[in-house]
Structures are given as structure tokens and as C-alpha cells.
Amino acid sequence: MTDDPTSIVVDQFYPHPPAKVWRALTTPTHMEKWLLAPIGFEPVVGNRFRMKAQPMPAVDFSGEIRCEVLEAVAPERLSISWNDANSAQDTGWTVSWDLRPEGRGTRILLTHSGFDPDDPGSQRSRSIMGGGWAGIAARLGEVAGTA
């Protein structure tokens, strides 16, 4: 995890070509294996979808995530907004995956940005999610091997 209090960055290499990693990243049946089951996801800019996770009352997280696809450039970049579906105020968070060919594999830079450095709740969320994204990135690699 980066020292920047506004973001989480995970750098991961997969021994699979970008097209295969992109397929794992953007196919709903694969997404539910490494992230969460998306409801209504399509890798199309403007697509709005939801996911359900474990509620976390300590950080006022309802467990339902509302997202919108902000960028989708196959097989290079996927960027989505990430908000609590039941909160009156958006988090302003963005999660992006940047894929680059490297040898016979793919390097992914996962960036979760938008954490408020002056908001203790936002920083608690960053701490919790920092460890979570590393595990999620590892699972994406496993799923990409079968995609």
C-alpha cells in the first residue's frame, strides 16, 4: 500500500496475456470469483451496477455498493466509481485497473483513490480496504488463469 493517504495502490504481475486478464476482470461470472457478484455489470462507460458485500457498521458501510463504469478500454483500463448504495453522500472513490503487457504476462496497477486524508472514517476505510485489495488482486490472478 502507498503512503499517500488519498489512495491505495496494488502493483501485481500475472503470467497471463492482457486479453485473458481483461476477460477475468470484466466478465460477471469471473468477477464474482475474485471480487463480488456484480448485478447489471457491463464494461461500457456509463453502465451502472451494484454489488453486495459484508456490512461494516464501524465505518458506516451498509454492505451494498453502487458503481458506474467511468472508463473501459479493452484490454488496457477499467475504472469505476465506488459508493455505498445506501448513503446519502457519495464517497468520491474511484477504483481503476491499468493493464500493461510485460513479457508474456500482464502487470496490473490497481488504484483505489479518493480517500479524504482529513476524515478519520475515510482513513479507517482506507486501512481496512488496503489489505483487502491485495487479496482481491491475488484472486484475480488465479481466476485469470482459468478465464
Coordinates of N, CA and C in Angstrom, one line a residue:
M1 N 0.9 -1.2 0.0 CA 0.0 0.0 0.0 C 0.9 1.2 0.0
T2 N 0.5 2.3 -0.7 CA 1.2 3.5 -0.8 C 1.1 4.3 0.5
D3 N 2.0 5.3 0.7 CA 2.0 6.2 1.8 C 1.0 7.3 1.6
D4 N 0.5 7.5 0.4 CA -0.4 8.6 0.0 C -1.7 8.3 0.7
P5 N -2.2 9.2 1.7 CA -3.4 8.9 2.4 C -4.7 9.0 1.6
T6 N -4.6 9.4 0.3 CA -5.8 9.6 -0.5 C -6.0 8.3 -1.4
S7 N -5.1 7.4 -1.4 CA -5.3 6.2 -2.3 C -4.7 4.9 -1.7
I8 N -5.1 3.8 -2.4 CA -4.5 2.5 -2.2 C -4.0 2.1 -3.6
V9 N -2.7 1.6 -3.6 CA -2.2 1.2 -4.9 C -1.7 -0.2 -4.7
V10 N -2.1 -1.1 -5.6 CA -1.6 -2.5 -5.6 C -1.0 -2.8 -7.0
D11 N 0.3 -3.2 -7.0 CA 1.0 -3.5 -8.2 C 1.1 -5.0 -8.3
Q12 N 0.6 -5.6 -9.3 CA 0.5 -7.1 -9.4 C 0.9 -7.6 -10.8
F13 N 1.7 -8.6 -10.9 CA 2.0 -9.2 -12.2 C 1.3 -10.6 -12.3
Y14 N 0.8 -10.9 -13.5 CA 0.1 -12.1 -13.7 C 0.8 -12.8 -14.9
P15 N 1.0 -14.1 -14.9 CA 1.7 -14.7 -16.1 C 0.7 -15.1 -17.2
H16 N -0.2 -14.2 -17.5 CA -1.3 -14.4 -18.5 C -1.3 -13.2 -19.4
P17 N -1.6 -13.3 -20.7 CA -1.7 -12.2 -21.6 C -2.8 -11.2 -21.2
P18 N -2.7 -9.9 -21.6 CA -3.7 -8.9 -21.2 C -5.1 -9.3 -21.6
A19 N -5.4 -9.9 -22.7 CA -6.7 -10.3 -23.1 C -7.4 -11.3 -22.1
K20 N -6.6 -12.2 -21.6 CA -7.1 -13.2 -20.7 C -7.4 -12.5 -19.3
V21 N -6.5 -11.6 -18.9 CA -6.7 -10.9 -17.6 C -7.9 -10.0 -17.8
W22 N -8.1 -9.3 -18.9 CA -9.2 -8.4 -19.2 C -10.5 -9.2 -19.1
R23 N -10.5 -10.4 -19.7 CA -11.7 -11.3 -19.6 C -12.1 -11.6 -18.1
A24 N -11.1 -11.9 -17.3 CA -11.4 -12.2 -15.9 C -11.9 -11.0 -15.2
L25 N -11.3 -9.8 -15.6 CA -11.6 -8.5 -14.9 C -13.0 -8.1 -15.3
T26 N -13.5 -8.4 -16.4 CA -14.8 -7.8 -16.9 C -15.9 -8.7 -17.2
T27 N -15.8 -10.0 -17.0 CA -16.9 -11.0 -17.2 C -17.5 -11.2 -15.9
P28 N -18.8 -10.9 -15.8 CA -19.5 -11.1 -14.5 C -19.3 -12.4 -13.8
T29 N -19.4 -13.5 -14.5 CA -19.2 -14.8 -13.9 C -17.8 -15.0 -13.3
H30 N -16.8 -14.3 -13.9 CA -15.5 -14.4 -13.4 C -15.3 -13.4 -12.2
M31 N -16.0 -12.2 -12.3 CA -15.9 -11.2 -11.3 C -16.3 -11.7 -9.9
E32 N -17.4 -12.5 -9.9 CA -17.9 -12.9 -8.7 C -16.9 -13.9 -8.0
K33 N -16.0 -14.4 -8.7 CA -15.0 -15.3 -8.1 C -13.8 -14.6 -7.5
W34 N -13.5 -13.4 -8.0 CA -12.3 -12.7 -7.4 C -12.7 -11.4 -6.7
L35 N -13.9 -10.9 -6.9 CA -14.3 -9.6 -6.3 C -15.7 -9.9 -5.5
L36 N -16.7 -9.6 -6.2 CA -18.1 -9.8 -5.7 C -19.0 -10.0 -6.9
A37 N -20.2 -10.6 -6.7 CA -21.1 -10.8 -7.8 C -21.7 -9.5 -8.2
P38 N -21.4 -9.0 -9.4 CA -22.0 -7.8 -9.9 C -23.4 -8.0 -10.4
I39 N -24.3 -7.0 -10.1 CA -25.7 -7.1 -10.6 C -25.8 -6.0 -11.7
G40 N -25.9 -6.4 -12.9 CA -26.1 -5.5 -14.0 C -24.8 -4.9 -14.6
F41 N -23.7 -5.5 -14.4 CA -22.4 -5.0 -14.9 C -22.2 -5.3 -16.4
E42 N -21.7 -4.3 -17.1 CA -21.2 -4.4 -18.5 C -20.0 -3.5 -18.6
P43 N -19.0 -3.9 -19.2 CA -17.8 -3.0 -19.4 C -18.0 -1.9 -20.4
V44 N -19.0 -1.1 -20.1 CA -19.4 0.0 -21.0 C -19.5 1.3 -20.2
V45 N -18.9 2.4 -20.7 CA -18.9 3.6 -20.0 C -20.4 4.1 -19.7
G46 N -20.6 4.5 -18.5 CA -22.0 4.9 -18.1 C -22.8 3.8 -17.5
N47 N -22.4 2.5 -17.7 CA -23.1 1.4 -17.1 C -23.1 1.5 -15.5
R48 N -24.3 1.4 -15.0 CA -24.4 1.4 -13.5 C -24.8 0.0 -13.0
F49 N -24.1 -0.4 -11.9 CA -24.3 -1.7 -11.4 C -24.1 -1.7 -9.9
R50 N -24.5 -2.8 -9.3 CA -24.4 -2.9 -7.8 C -23.7 -4.2 -7.4
M51 N -23.2 -4.2 -6.2 CA -22.6 -5.5 -5.6 C -22.9 -5.5 -4.2
K52 N -23.0 -6.7 -3.6 CA -23.2 -6.8 -2.2 C -22.0 -7.4 -1.5
A53 N -21.7 -6.8 -0.3 CA -20.6 -7.2 0.5 C -21.0 -7.3 1.9
Q54 N -20.0 -7.5 2.8 CA -20.3 -7.6 4.2 C -20.5 -6.2 4.8
P55 N -21.6 -5.9 5.5 CA -21.7 -4.6 6.1 C -20.7 -4.4 7.1
M56 N -20.2 -3.1 7.3 CA -19.2 -2.7 8.3 C -19.7 -1.5 9.0
P57 N -20.5 -1.7 10.1 CA -21.0 -0.6 10.9 C -20.0 0.4 11.4
A58 N -18.8 -0.1 11.7 CA -17.7 0.7 12.3 C -17.3 1.9 11.3
V59 N -17.6 1.7 10.0 CA -17.2 2.8 9.1 C -18.5 3.2 8.3
D60 N -19.7 2.9 8.9 CA -21.0 3.3 8.3 C -21.2 2.7 6.9
F61 N -20.7 1.5 6.6 CA -20.9 0.9 5.3 C -22.0 -0.1 5.4
S62 N -23.0 0.1 4.5 CA -24.2 -0.7 4.5 C -24.0 -2.1 4.0
G63 N -23.0 -2.3 3.2 CA -22.8 -3.6 2.5 C -23.3 -3.7 1.1
E64 N -23.9 -2.6 0.6 CA -24.4 -2.6 -0.8 C -23.6 -1.5 -1.5
I65 N -22.9 -1.8 -2.6 CA -22.1 -0.9 -3.3 C -22.7 -0.5 -4.6
R66 N -22.7 0.8 -4.9 CA -23.3 1.3 -6.2 C -22.1 1.8 -7.0
C67 N -22.0 1.4 -8.2 CA -20.9 1.7 -9.1 C -21.4 2.2 -10.4
E68 N -20.5 2.9 -11.1 CA -20.7 3.3 -12.5 C -19.3 3.1 -13.2
V69 N -19.4 2.6 -14.4 CA -18.2 2.4 -15.3 C -17.8 3.8 -15.8
L70 N -16.6 4.2 -15.4 CA -16.1 5.5 -15.9 C -15.3 5.5 -17.1
E71 N -14.5 4.4 -17.2 CA -13.7 4.1 -18.4 C -13.6 2.6 -18.6
A72 N -13.6 2.2 -19.9 CA -13.5 0.8 -20.2 C -12.8 0.7 -21.6
V73 N -11.5 0.5 -21.6 CA -10.7 0.4 -22.8 C -10.0 -0.9 -22.8
A74 N -10.6 -1.9 -23.5 CA -10.1 -3.2 -23.6 C -8.8 -3.3 -24.4
P75 N -7.8 -4.1 -23.9 CA -7.6 -4.6 -22.6 C -6.6 -3.8 -21.8
E76 N -6.9 -2.5 -21.7 CA -5.9 -1.6 -21.0 C -6.4 -1.0 -19.7
R77 N -7.6 -0.6 -19.6 CA -8.0 0.2 -18.4 C -9.5 0.0 -18.2
L78 N -9.8 -0.3 -16.9 CA -11.2 -0.3 -16.4 C -11.2 0.6 -15.2
S79 N -12.1 1.6 -15.1 CA -12.3 2.5 -14.0 C -13.7 2.6 -13.6
I80 N -14.0 2.5 -12.3 CA -15.4 2.5 -11.8 C -15.5 3.4 -10.6
S81 N -16.7 4.0 -10.4 CA -16.9 4.7 -9.2 C -17.3 3.7 -8.1
W82 N -17.2 4.0 -6.8 CA -17.4 3.0 -5.8 C -18.1 3.8 -4.6
N83 N -19.4 3.6 -4.4 CA -20.1 4.3 -3.4 C -21.0 3.3 -2.6
D84 N -21.3 3.7 -1.3 CA -22.2 3.0 -0.5 C -23.6 3.3 -1.1
A85 N -24.3 2.3 -1.5 CA -25.6 2.5 -2.2 C -26.7 3.1 -1.3
N86 N -26.5 2.9 0.0 CA -27.5 3.4 1.0 C -27.0 4.7 1.7
S87 N -26.0 5.3 1.3 CA -25.5 6.5 1.9 C -26.1 7.7 1.1
A88 N -26.4 8.8 1.9 CA -27.0 10.0 1.2 C -25.9 10.7 0.5
Q89 N -24.6 10.5 0.9 CA -23.5 11.2 0.3 C -22.5 10.2 -0.4
D90 N -22.1 10.6 -1.7 CA -21.1 9.8 -2.4 C -19.8 9.9 -1.7
T91 N -19.0 8.8 -1.8 CA -17.7 8.8 -1.2 C -16.7 9.5 -2.1
G92 N -16.9 9.6 -3.4 CA -16.0 10.2 -4.3 C -14.8 9.2 -4.7
W93 N -15.0 7.9 -4.3 CA -14.0 6.9 -4.6 C -14.0 6.4 -6.0
T94 N -12.9 6.2 -6.6 CA -12.7 5.6 -7.9 C -11.8 4.4 -7.8
V95 N -12.1 3.3 -8.4 CA -11.2 2.1 -8.4 C -10.9 1.9 -9.9
S96 N -9.6 1.8 -10.2 CA -9.1 1.6 -11.6 C -8.1 0.5 -11.6
W97 N -8.2 -0.2 -12.8 CA -7.2 -1.3 -13.1 C -6.5 -0.9 -14.4
D98 N -5.2 -0.7 -14.4 CA -4.5 -0.4 -15.6 C -3.6 -1.6 -15.9
L99 N -3.8 -2.1 -17.1 CA -3.1 -3.3 -17.6 C -2.1 -3.0 -18.6
R100 N -0.9 -3.6 -18.4 CA 0.2 -3.3 -19.3 C 0.9 -4.7 -19.7
P101 N 1.1 -5.0 -21.0 CA 1.8 -6.2 -21.3 C 3.2 -6.2 -20.7
E102 N 3.6 -7.3 -20.2 CA 5.0 -7.4 -19.7 C 5.5 -8.8 -19.9
G103 N 6.4 -8.9 -20.9 CA 6.9 -10.2 -21.3 C 5.7 -11.0 -21.9
R104 N 5.5 -12.2 -21.4 CA 4.3 -13.0 -21.8 C 3.1 -12.8 -20.8
G105 N 3.3 -11.9 -19.9 CA 2.2 -11.7 -18.9 C 1.7 -10.3 -18.9
T106 N 1.1 -9.9 -17.8 CA 0.4 -8.6 -17.6 C 0.7 -8.1 -16.3
R107 N 1.1 -6.8 -16.3 CA 1.2 -6.1 -15.0 C -0.1 -5.2 -14.8
I108 N -0.6 -5.3 -13.6 CA -1.8 -4.5 -13.3 C -1.5 -3.6 -12.2
L109 N -1.9 -2.3 -12.3 CA -1.8 -1.4 -11.3 C -3.2 -1.1 -10.8
L110 N -3.6 -1.5 -9.7 CA -4.9 -1.3 -9.1 C -4.8 0.0 -8.2
T111 N -5.7 0.9 -8.5 CA -5.6 2.2 -7.7 C -7.0 2.5 -7.2
H112 N -7.2 2.5 -5.9 CA -8.4 2.9 -5.3 C -8.2 4.3 -4.7
S113 N -8.8 5.4 -5.3 CA -8.4 6.7 -4.9 C -9.7 7.5 -4.4
G114 N -9.4 8.6 -3.8 CA -10.5 9.5 -3.3 C -10.7 9.5 -1.8
F115 N -9.8 8.9 -1.1 CA -9.9 8.9 0.4 C -9.6 10.3 0.9
D116 N -10.4 10.8 1.8 CA -10.2 12.1 2.4 C -9.1 12.0 3.5
P117 N -8.0 12.6 3.4 CA -6.9 12.5 4.4 C -7.3 13.1 5.7
D118 N -8.3 14.0 5.7 CA -8.7 14.7 7.0 C -9.9 14.1 7.7
D119 N -10.4 13.0 7.1 CA -11.6 12.4 7.6 C -11.3 11.0 8.3
P120 N -11.3 10.9 9.6 CA -11.0 9.7 10.2 C -11.7 8.5 9.7
G121 N -13.0 8.6 9.4 CA -13.8 7.5 8.9 C -13.2 7.1 7.5
S122 N -12.9 8.0 6.7 CA -12.3 7.7 5.4 C -11.0 7.0 5.5
Q123 N -10.2 7.4 6.5 CA -8.9 6.8 6.7 C -9.0 5.4 7.3
R124 N -10.1 5.2 8.1 CA -10.3 3.8 8.6 C -10.7 2.9 7.5
S125 N -11.5 3.4 6.6 CA -11.9 2.6 5.4 C -10.7 2.3 4.6
R126 N -9.8 3.3 4.4 CA -8.6 3.0 3.6 C -7.7 1.9 4.3
S127 N -7.6 2.0 5.6 CA -6.8 0.9 6.3 C -7.4 -0.4 6.1
I128 N -8.8 -0.5 6.2 CA -9.4 -1.8 6.1 C -9.3 -2.3 4.6
M129 N -9.6 -1.4 3.7 CA -9.6 -1.9 2.3 C -8.2 -2.1 1.7
G130 N -7.2 -1.5 2.3 CA -5.8 -1.7 1.8 C -5.4 -3.1 1.8
G131 N -5.7 -3.8 2.9 CA -5.3 -5.2 3.0 C -6.2 -6.1 2.1
G132 N -7.5 -5.6 2.0 CA -8.4 -6.4 1.2 C -8.1 -6.4 -0.3
W133 N -7.7 -5.2 -0.8 CA -7.4 -5.2 -2.2 C -6.2 -6.1 -2.6
A134 N -5.2 -6.2 -1.8 CA -4.1 -7.1 -2.1 C -4.6 -8.5 -2.3
G135 N -5.4 -9.0 -1.4 CA -6.0 -10.3 -1.5 C -6.9 -10.5 -2.8
I136 N -7.7 -9.5 -3.0 CA -8.5 -9.5 -4.2 C -7.7 -9.5 -5.5
A137 N -6.6 -8.8 -5.5 CA -5.7 -8.8 -6.7 C -5.1 -10.2 -6.9
A138 N -4.7 -10.8 -5.8 CA -4.2 -12.2 -5.9 C -5.3 -13.2 -6.5
R139 N -6.5 -13.0 -6.0 CA -7.6 -13.9 -6.5 C -7.9 -13.6 -8.0
L140 N -7.8 -12.3 -8.5 CA -7.9 -12.0 -9.9 C -6.9 -12.8 -10.7
G141 N -5.7 -12.9 -10.2 CA -4.7 -13.7 -11.0 C -5.0 -15.1 -11.1
E142 N -5.6 -15.7 -10.0 CA -6.0 -17.1 -10.0 C -7.1 -17.3 -11.0
V143 N -8.1 -16.4 -11.0 CA -9.2 -16.5 -12.0 C -8.8 -16.3 -13.4
A144 N -7.8 -15.4 -13.6 CA -7.3 -15.1 -15.0 C -6.7 -16.4 -15.6
G145 N -6.1 -17.2 -14.7 CA -5.5 -18.5 -15.2 C -6.5 -19.4 -15.7
T146 N -7.8 -19.2 -15.4 CA -8.9 -20.2 -15.9 C -9.8 -19.5 -16.9
A147 N -9.6 -18.2 -17.1 CA -10.5 -17.4 -17.9 C -10.3 -17.6 -19.4

